[in-house]
Amino acid sequence: MYGKLHSACLYGIDGVIIQVEVDLANGLPQTSIIGLPDSSIRESVERVRAAIKNCGFTYPMQRVTVNLAPADLRKEGSSFDLAIALGILMTSGQLTLTSSDRLLMIGELALDGCLRPVTGVLSMVERAKREGFEGVLLPRENAPEAALIAGMNIYGISHLADLTEVKELESGDRNTKSSRKKDNEPIVVSISHLRYRPESTHAKSFIKDTDGISFEDYSDVLGQQHVKRALTIAAAGMHNILLIGPPGTGKTMLIKRLPSILPALSEQESLETTKIFSAAGKLKQSEGLLRQRPFRSPHHTISSGGLIGGGTIPKPGEVSLAHRGILFLDELPEFSRSVLEVLRQPLEDREVTISRARAVFTFPARFMLACSMNPCPCGFYGSDHPHHRCTCSLQRIAQYRAKISGPLLDRIDLQVDVPRPKEWPGTANPLSSEEMCVQVNLAQSVQLARYRNTPFNWNSELSGSALRRFTKLDRASADLLHSTLDMLGLSMRAYDRILKLARTIADLEGSSDINSGHIAEAIQYRQLDKQTVSMDEAMY
């Protein structure tokens, strides 16, 4: 006897449809799962056996073979339990499920037959819709997440026995299962009554809005107006930024308030980020569709695999979890140099490519890199504090900064000094997040209009001929940029990033053209490049 159902699993962050084939044959009673399963799938034999028995069904005393196709694709996870259990019940003639051909089945079984939620449901349901499936049967806890994909019928159950509950009630006999055994007739199950209704209160609460979310405000930060200006520019164009200054000047405090001035995610961006968090198992059941841009702040002991993703079947790392948001690296030189170097590809290509023997995985990584660091090992190089003078030699400072390679530094658009604040409470009205956010939203609306028919959303994404097209310079601006390029020894990558930055500065000022003032302001944010030149002159 043979039966076939469909389930799904994650491969990277993408869902893959898997055929679950069940064959019952005469022979010694044993169950085999083939098709490159991992240990968690092989262990599902005992989960499925116990769940079937504890729900009042009979586990077949035959040779049971379960094949997961395609057989050349390695599978992992517990999402196949439900499909395997139903496949065995249907093939053994104990249960008939109507409309099972175009129905996807996902879920992990407990020993008592309860269904437990699985990760990555959003990606699996999205793939099912693309491949023409009409509905998905899955754990009830996953139903709100699955319902985010429009046009799919979602059926949620909390227990394997939920499938037969209505049939039993209609018969008026709680011993329907035992009488079925005598009649040798399968229970015919219709799942239409289990359909999840997205318009329910629970579903509405699952799709959250940004209204009512409170953020730390820039009005809490005294002074540092030039740093707030730099952060506004960074947020307006999604440019990478590095804050450099002595301990206690508010570098971390300033960067942690960046989410308060960033625009909310669009519908497509929200779905992208939610899909990544779902695949990584980071999506809480109460969070719903993510509306606020991610803010990730890994510890400096993180490995390169943790940063960009890894594993036999790779999972998203921090750079992908920060997709469409911010990746904050506090105390940048404390990170391993080898870890920092892996950022070069995602910062340039805006995606991460991980190669394995059987496949190549690509994860999205469009994020703003925000970093902070001290100017030297003791932290007080260039400080004007009367009681804290730098005790580091120029050679030691150079060694400290050498942890950040030139190619990585080239990819950071704004390098900003953060000195000790000069203002105290009550001396001035500090710039608030609301005021900064208004400027950012205006600049973003200009960019969205400009790049309407292009693949770009932000000035920082410009490349190639598009960069030249949208950042045309007059003679004075071009001469200023070329002379600075020669004086500071900047690379052509830094040249391009200055152009993108100047484009954002012009947008913030409501100017359609880039002038020499915009170029001059963009150049002044190459702070470490200027300091490196000064230190080289002092050393030699």
XYZ file of C-alpha atoms in Angstrom:
540
model
C 0.000 0.000 0.000
C 1.312 3.392 -1.004
C 0.403 6.987 -0.162
C 1.844 10.430 -0.827
C 1.460 13.759 0.959
C 3.355 17.045 0.908
C 5.323 18.801 3.619
C 8.053 21.437 3.644
C 11.315 22.343 5.311
C 13.765 25.226 5.376
C 16.828 25.362 3.177
C 18.696 28.445 4.294
C 15.890 30.980 4.603
C 13.833 29.571 1.731
C 11.074 27.009 1.978
C 11.361 23.759 0.014
C 8.406 21.495 -0.770
C 9.053 17.856 0.162
C 7.030 14.840 -0.968
C 6.376 12.447 1.912
C 5.859 8.964 0.445
C 4.654 6.145 2.702
C 4.749 2.461 1.765
C 3.341 -0.411 3.865
C 4.604 -3.897 3.046
C 4.516 -7.338 4.613
C 7.539 -8.141 6.724
C 8.999 -7.564 10.137
C 7.337 -4.576 11.859
C 9.819 -1.746 11.545
C 9.848 1.835 10.297
C 12.551 3.328 8.080
C 12.891 6.940 6.945
C 15.023 7.484 3.858
C 15.891 10.521 1.720
C 18.873 12.057 3.587
C 17.100 12.793 6.898
C 19.006 14.216 9.864
C 18.841 12.775 13.382
C 15.787 14.838 14.414
C 13.832 13.392 11.464
C 14.950 9.825 12.215
C 13.801 10.331 15.812
C 10.362 11.307 14.527
C 9.574 7.581 14.178
C 9.088 7.288 17.930
C 7.191 10.597 18.181
C 4.811 9.560 15.404
C 4.316 6.040 16.783
C 3.436 7.324 20.271
C 1.180 10.097 18.927
C -0.801 7.689 16.735
C -1.353 5.239 19.602
C -2.229 7.945 22.136
C -4.879 9.335 19.772
C -6.671 5.970 19.676
C -5.383 4.784 16.304
C -3.373 1.651 15.580
C 0.215 1.768 14.427
C 0.520 -0.765 11.571
C 2.334 -4.013 12.390
C 4.033 -4.009 8.996
C 7.205 -2.813 7.373
C 6.768 0.979 7.054
C 9.011 2.899 4.663
C 8.892 6.696 4.537
C 10.703 8.439 1.696
C 11.374 12.185 1.699
C 11.781 13.367 -1.890
C 13.828 14.769 -3.525
C 16.214 12.196 -2.061
C 19.402 14.127 -2.891
C 18.472 17.094 -0.675
C 19.562 16.879 2.967
C 16.643 17.568 5.282
C 16.579 18.679 8.894
C 13.994 19.726 11.453
C 10.787 18.346 12.877
C 8.312 19.871 10.422
C 7.598 16.489 8.732
C 6.005 14.795 11.781
C 2.412 15.690 10.893
C 2.719 14.606 7.251
C 4.389 11.302 8.231
C 1.688 10.523 10.817
C -1.186 11.329 8.454
C 0.533 9.426 5.650
C 0.729 6.297 7.807
C -2.899 6.633 8.948
C -4.181 7.166 5.404
C -2.079 4.411 3.848
C -3.148 1.926 6.536
C -6.808 2.726 5.832
C -7.633 4.291 9.185
C -8.279 7.805 7.928
C -9.165 9.551 4.685
C -8.412 13.247 4.280
C -10.370 15.073 1.613
C -8.508 17.447 -0.742
C -5.092 16.267 0.434
C -3.458 16.592 -3.006
C -2.991 20.375 -2.866
C -2.620 20.590 0.905
C 0.705 21.213 2.630
C 1.210 19.653 6.077
C 3.670 21.107 8.568
C 4.120 20.447 12.268
C 6.002 18.707 15.054
C 4.170 16.081 17.101
C 4.398 15.559 20.839
C 4.053 12.030 22.230
C 0.437 12.693 23.246
C -0.528 13.910 19.767
C -0.302 17.649 20.453
C 1.181 19.790 17.700
C 4.103 22.054 18.477
C 4.992 25.130 16.406
C 7.933 25.070 14.001
C 10.209 27.817 12.697
C 10.286 29.185 9.162
C 6.558 28.787 8.473
C 6.401 32.072 6.554
C 8.978 30.893 3.996
C 7.318 27.487 3.634
C 3.838 28.918 3.053
C 5.216 31.473 0.596
C 6.849 28.646 -1.387
C 3.651 26.579 -1.257
C 1.682 29.445 -2.759
C 4.219 29.821 -5.593
C 3.921 26.111 -6.381
C 0.136 26.149 -6.582
C -0.911 24.677 -3.242
C -4.333 25.749 -2.027
C -3.977 25.331 1.721
C -1.723 24.528 4.655
C -2.484 22.324 7.669
C -0.229 23.293 10.556
C -0.053 23.913 14.336
C -2.578 26.467 15.535
C 0.185 28.589 17.064
C 1.729 29.021 13.596
C -1.571 29.949 11.923
C -1.343 33.749 12.443
C 2.144 33.777 10.912
C 1.049 31.640 7.954
C -1.962 33.914 7.382
C 0.403 36.763 6.502
C 0.653 35.170 3.040
C -2.503 36.289 1.250
C -4.470 33.883 -0.916
C -3.797 30.697 1.080
C -6.293 28.665 3.097
C -4.790 28.159 6.550
C -6.000 25.300 8.753
C -4.771 25.279 12.338
C -4.970 22.353 14.763
C -3.576 21.916 18.250
C -3.925 18.114 18.455
C -3.969 15.228 15.996
C -7.386 14.262 17.379
C -8.793 17.637 16.215
C -9.101 16.113 12.738
C -11.653 13.536 13.917
C -13.413 15.587 16.589
C -16.335 16.761 14.412
C -16.900 13.293 12.984
C -17.173 11.842 16.491
C -19.600 14.523 17.655
C -21.816 14.016 14.596
C -22.012 10.284 15.265
C -22.947 10.933 18.887
C -20.592 8.154 19.920
C -17.345 8.832 21.736
C -16.224 5.300 20.829
C -16.261 5.986 17.094
C -12.661 4.863 16.756
C -13.306 1.464 18.319
C -16.401 0.873 16.167
C -14.375 1.898 13.125
C -11.934 -0.895 13.861
C -14.799 -3.407 13.727
C -16.266 -1.908 10.580
C -12.804 -1.630 9.026
C -13.887 1.679 7.544
C -11.633 4.747 7.535
C -12.684 7.984 9.187
C -13.407 10.512 6.440
C -12.017 13.857 7.556
C -12.965 17.262 6.183
C -10.853 20.146 7.458
C -13.049 23.025 6.301
C -14.218 23.661 9.882
C -10.599 24.137 10.966
C -9.962 27.075 8.650
C -8.203 29.956 10.360
C -9.953 33.313 9.945
C -7.431 36.172 9.488
C -10.062 38.730 10.431
C -10.131 37.371 13.970
C -8.968 39.531 16.877
C -5.875 37.368 17.328
C -4.863 37.830 13.714
C -5.254 41.593 13.906
C -3.062 41.723 16.991
C -0.481 39.614 15.163
C 0.030 42.301 12.503
C 1.403 45.065 14.658
C 1.904 48.692 13.776
C 4.622 51.060 14.927
C 2.101 53.359 16.614
C 2.550 53.320 20.343
C 6.127 52.001 20.232
C 8.332 54.200 22.396
C 11.987 54.850 21.638
C 14.760 56.586 23.487
C 14.859 60.175 22.257
C 17.755 62.299 21.016
C 16.496 65.106 23.238
C 18.070 63.108 26.093
C 21.509 63.781 24.574
C 23.041 67.124 25.531
C 24.962 68.987 22.858
C 26.685 66.946 20.118
C 24.742 68.832 17.439
C 27.310 67.978 14.755
C 27.004 64.261 15.637
C 23.219 64.451 15.438
C 23.608 66.075 12.041
C 25.829 63.176 10.909
C 23.348 60.618 12.257
C 20.509 62.380 10.419
C 22.490 62.126 7.176
C 23.255 58.449 7.850
C 19.580 57.667 8.495
C 18.388 59.676 5.477
C 20.519 57.678 3.029
C 21.193 54.456 5.013
C 24.907 55.280 5.067
C 27.414 53.443 7.257
C 28.685 55.493 10.201
C 31.525 55.294 12.734
C 31.640 57.402 15.909
C 35.104 57.999 17.400
C 35.669 59.550 20.809
C 36.871 59.195 24.407
C 34.981 57.016 26.906
C 31.746 58.472 28.252
C 31.033 60.983 25.493
C 27.770 59.273 24.469
C 28.776 57.279 21.376
C 26.720 54.216 22.281
C 23.857 56.365 23.552
C 23.717 58.242 20.249
C 23.717 55.141 18.050
C 21.125 53.301 20.145
C 18.698 56.128 19.390
C 19.048 55.702 15.614
C 15.876 53.546 15.327
C 13.863 56.521 16.605
C 14.559 58.503 13.413
C 14.437 55.741 10.792
C 11.344 55.426 8.565
C 9.053 52.459 9.212
C 9.404 49.407 7.000
C 7.350 49.245 3.822
C 5.015 46.263 3.319
C 7.559 44.401 1.164
C 10.465 45.200 3.495
C 8.396 44.090 6.476
C 7.678 40.736 4.851
C 11.383 40.285 3.992
C 12.591 40.911 7.539
C 9.820 38.830 9.118
C 10.714 35.937 6.813
C 14.364 36.073 7.916
C 13.469 36.226 11.618
C 11.031 33.341 11.151
C 13.666 31.188 9.420
C 16.184 31.950 12.162
C 13.693 31.050 14.899
C 13.800 34.625 16.246
C 10.178 35.523 15.550
C 8.115 35.493 18.732
C 4.509 34.422 18.396
C 3.370 37.764 19.842
C 5.513 39.919 17.530
C 3.780 39.372 14.216
C 4.757 41.156 11.038
C 7.797 43.271 11.898
C 7.182 46.969 11.256
C 10.192 48.502 12.981
C 13.615 48.243 11.369
C 15.841 45.653 13.088
C 18.599 46.816 15.426
C 21.221 44.121 16.040
C 24.105 44.595 18.455
C 26.280 41.453 18.724
C 28.982 41.083 21.389
C 32.585 41.569 20.265
C 33.329 37.863 20.937
C 31.038 36.794 18.068
C 32.492 34.397 15.485
C 32.503 34.962 11.739
C 29.841 32.241 11.395
C 27.628 34.009 13.908
C 28.060 37.273 12.025
C 27.366 36.150 8.449
C 25.638 32.812 9.061
C 26.757 29.209 9.100
C 25.962 25.564 9.775
C 25.687 22.405 7.676
C 22.519 23.899 6.265
C 23.377 27.568 6.945
C 21.139 29.765 9.061
C 21.072 33.584 8.851
C 23.711 35.460 10.822
C 23.599 38.915 12.371
C 24.141 40.720 9.051
C 20.990 39.090 7.647
C 19.012 39.611 10.852
C 19.917 43.299 10.464
C 18.525 43.317 6.893
C 16.728 46.634 6.213
C 17.911 47.862 9.608
C 21.030 48.574 11.661
C 24.004 46.407 12.627
C 25.726 48.067 15.592
C 29.296 47.047 16.422
C 30.247 48.714 19.702
C 33.998 49.101 20.411
C 34.936 48.108 16.864
C 38.662 47.322 17.459
C 37.687 44.757 20.124
C 36.233 42.517 17.411
C 38.575 39.973 15.852
C 40.122 41.290 12.642
C 39.141 38.083 10.822
C 35.520 38.626 11.911
C 35.511 42.231 10.708
C 36.961 41.228 7.343
C 33.948 39.028 6.530
C 31.855 42.217 6.467
C 33.517 43.382 3.273
C 31.402 41.292 0.892
C 27.964 41.999 2.449
C 28.758 45.726 2.690
C 29.582 45.798 -1.020
C 27.149 43.250 -2.496
C 24.366 43.692 0.091
C 24.020 39.932 0.366
C 25.911 37.003 1.891
C 26.940 33.967 -0.126
C 27.834 30.784 1.783
C 29.109 27.771 -0.157
C 28.605 24.189 0.970
C 29.416 20.902 -0.757
C 25.845 20.361 -1.944
C 24.587 23.906 -2.468
C 25.291 27.632 -2.396
C 23.153 29.744 -0.060
C 22.495 33.456 -0.510
C 21.065 35.564 2.313
C 19.994 39.219 1.953
C 22.078 41.737 3.925
C 20.986 45.306 3.154
C 21.841 47.000 6.431
C 23.359 50.168 7.824
C 26.623 49.504 9.657
C 26.908 51.682 12.764
C 30.106 51.447 14.819
C 31.798 53.136 17.736
C 35.395 53.124 18.942
C 37.900 54.923 21.126
C 40.611 56.861 19.265
C 43.423 54.915 20.964
C 44.002 52.109 23.526
C 43.761 54.452 26.536
C 40.821 56.246 24.915
C 41.970 59.860 25.316
C 43.893 60.660 22.129
C 42.872 64.173 21.069
C 40.842 64.745 24.267
C 40.783 68.254 25.762
C 40.041 66.977 29.275
C 42.544 68.581 31.699
C 42.894 65.439 33.829
C 42.906 62.806 31.076
C 45.815 63.029 28.682
C 46.660 60.342 26.156
C 49.581 58.145 27.228
C 49.796 56.142 23.992
C 52.668 56.418 21.540
C 51.857 57.117 17.898
C 53.086 53.636 17.024
C 50.741 52.048 19.566
C 47.829 54.113 18.255
C 48.647 52.998 14.712
C 48.714 49.341 15.821
C 45.364 49.775 17.571
C 43.727 51.272 14.490
C 45.338 48.667 12.234
C 42.755 46.192 13.549
C 40.362 47.960 11.177
C 41.601 47.352 7.649
C 41.697 50.045 4.984
C 39.162 48.265 2.734
C 36.665 48.055 5.614
C 37.225 51.686 6.587
C 36.690 52.670 2.949
C 33.168 51.265 3.191
C 32.216 53.498 6.145
C 30.784 56.738 4.740
C 30.771 58.875 7.879
C 33.640 58.852 10.386
C 32.690 61.337 13.088
C 34.563 62.684 16.125
C 32.527 62.704 19.346
C 34.268 65.041 21.842
C 33.228 65.770 25.424
C 29.890 67.641 25.460
C 30.118 71.378 26.100
C 26.488 71.886 27.089
C 24.815 71.155 30.404
C 21.161 70.721 31.382
C 19.141 73.897 30.933
C 21.669 75.646 28.685
C 19.979 74.863 25.354
C 17.072 73.052 23.725
C 18.563 69.804 22.377
C 17.517 68.499 18.970
C 14.818 65.835 19.384
C 14.209 62.587 17.519
C 10.938 63.971 16.159
C 12.702 66.912 14.497
C 15.396 64.651 13.053
C 12.807 62.120 11.864
C 10.931 64.804 9.905
C 14.130 65.621 8.000
C 14.834 61.933 7.338
C 11.312 61.249 6.047
C 11.448 64.229 3.676
C 14.787 63.058 2.271
C 13.489 59.519 1.882
C 10.408 60.690 -0.013
C 12.709 62.545 -2.438
C 14.731 59.366 -2.983
C 11.664 57.169 -3.497
C 10.385 59.581 -6.156
C 13.784 59.795 -7.869
C 14.370 56.031 -7.956
C 10.775 55.017 -8.740
C 11.667 53.014 -11.855
C 15.035 51.734 -10.656
C 16.128 48.907 -8.304
C 17.327 51.477 -5.733
C 15.577 52.841 -2.641
C 18.398 54.739 -0.929
C 21.297 56.894 -2.105
C 23.750 54.469 -0.481
C 22.634 51.744 -2.921
C 23.681 53.645 -6.065
C 26.340 51.998 -8.204
C 27.844 52.064 -11.677
C 26.245 54.272 -14.301
C 23.350 55.115 -11.965
C 25.788 56.768 -9.553
C 27.165 59.014 -12.301
C 23.664 59.776 -13.569
C 22.246 60.904 -10.218
C 25.341 62.629 -8.783
C 26.439 65.010 -11.522
C 28.875 67.688 -10.299
C 29.629 71.202 -11.471
C 33.250 72.189 -12.171
C 33.917 73.678 -8.703
C 32.569 70.601 -6.899
C 34.520 68.208 -9.121
C 37.777 70.142 -8.622
C 37.301 70.153 -4.846
C 36.670 66.424 -4.766
C 39.615 65.578 -7.019
C 42.060 67.697 -5.019
C 40.886 66.096 -1.759
C 41.254 62.666 -3.294
C 44.909 63.390 -4.055
C 45.655 65.086 -0.726
C 44.199 62.329 1.485
C 45.138 59.464 -0.819
C 41.563 58.208 -0.973
C 40.537 55.217 -3.072
C 37.979 55.280 -5.864
C 35.588 53.467 -3.526
C 35.872 56.355 -1.057
C 35.335 58.738 -3.998
C 32.047 57.009 -4.854
C 30.906 57.020 -1.240
C 31.576 60.756 -0.920
C 29.365 61.282 -3.981
C 26.530 59.235 -2.443
C 26.873 61.105 0.832
C 26.800 64.472 -0.939
C 23.637 63.365 -2.765
C 21.949 62.692 0.600
C 23.106 66.029 2.048
C 21.618 67.779 -0.985
C 18.338 65.885 -0.504
C 18.174 66.962 3.145
C 18.536 70.573 2.019
C 15.920 70.165 -0.711
C 18.445 70.733 -3.500
C 18.174 68.845 -6.779
C 21.822 69.605 -7.610
C 24.989 68.805 -5.675
C 27.147 71.856 -5.006
C 30.607 72.374 -3.520
C 29.120 72.916 -0.036
C 27.581 69.451 -0.090
C 30.875 67.946 -1.272
C 32.834 69.801 1.426
C 30.531 68.522 4.176
C 30.755 64.963 2.850
C 34.568 65.172 2.786
C 34.786 66.378 6.378
C 33.232 63.119 7.529
C 36.329 61.177 6.382
C 37.731 61.780 9.875
C 40.021 58.743 10.201
C 41.507 59.334 6.754
C 42.522 62.859 7.805
C 43.907 61.656 11.149
C 45.921 58.930 9.433
C 47.583 61.513 7.189
C 48.394 63.711 10.227
C 49.837 60.766 12.180
C 51.955 59.663 9.229
C 53.415 63.168 8.959
C 54.154 63.212 12.716
C 55.824 59.788 12.680
C 58.052 60.479 9.699
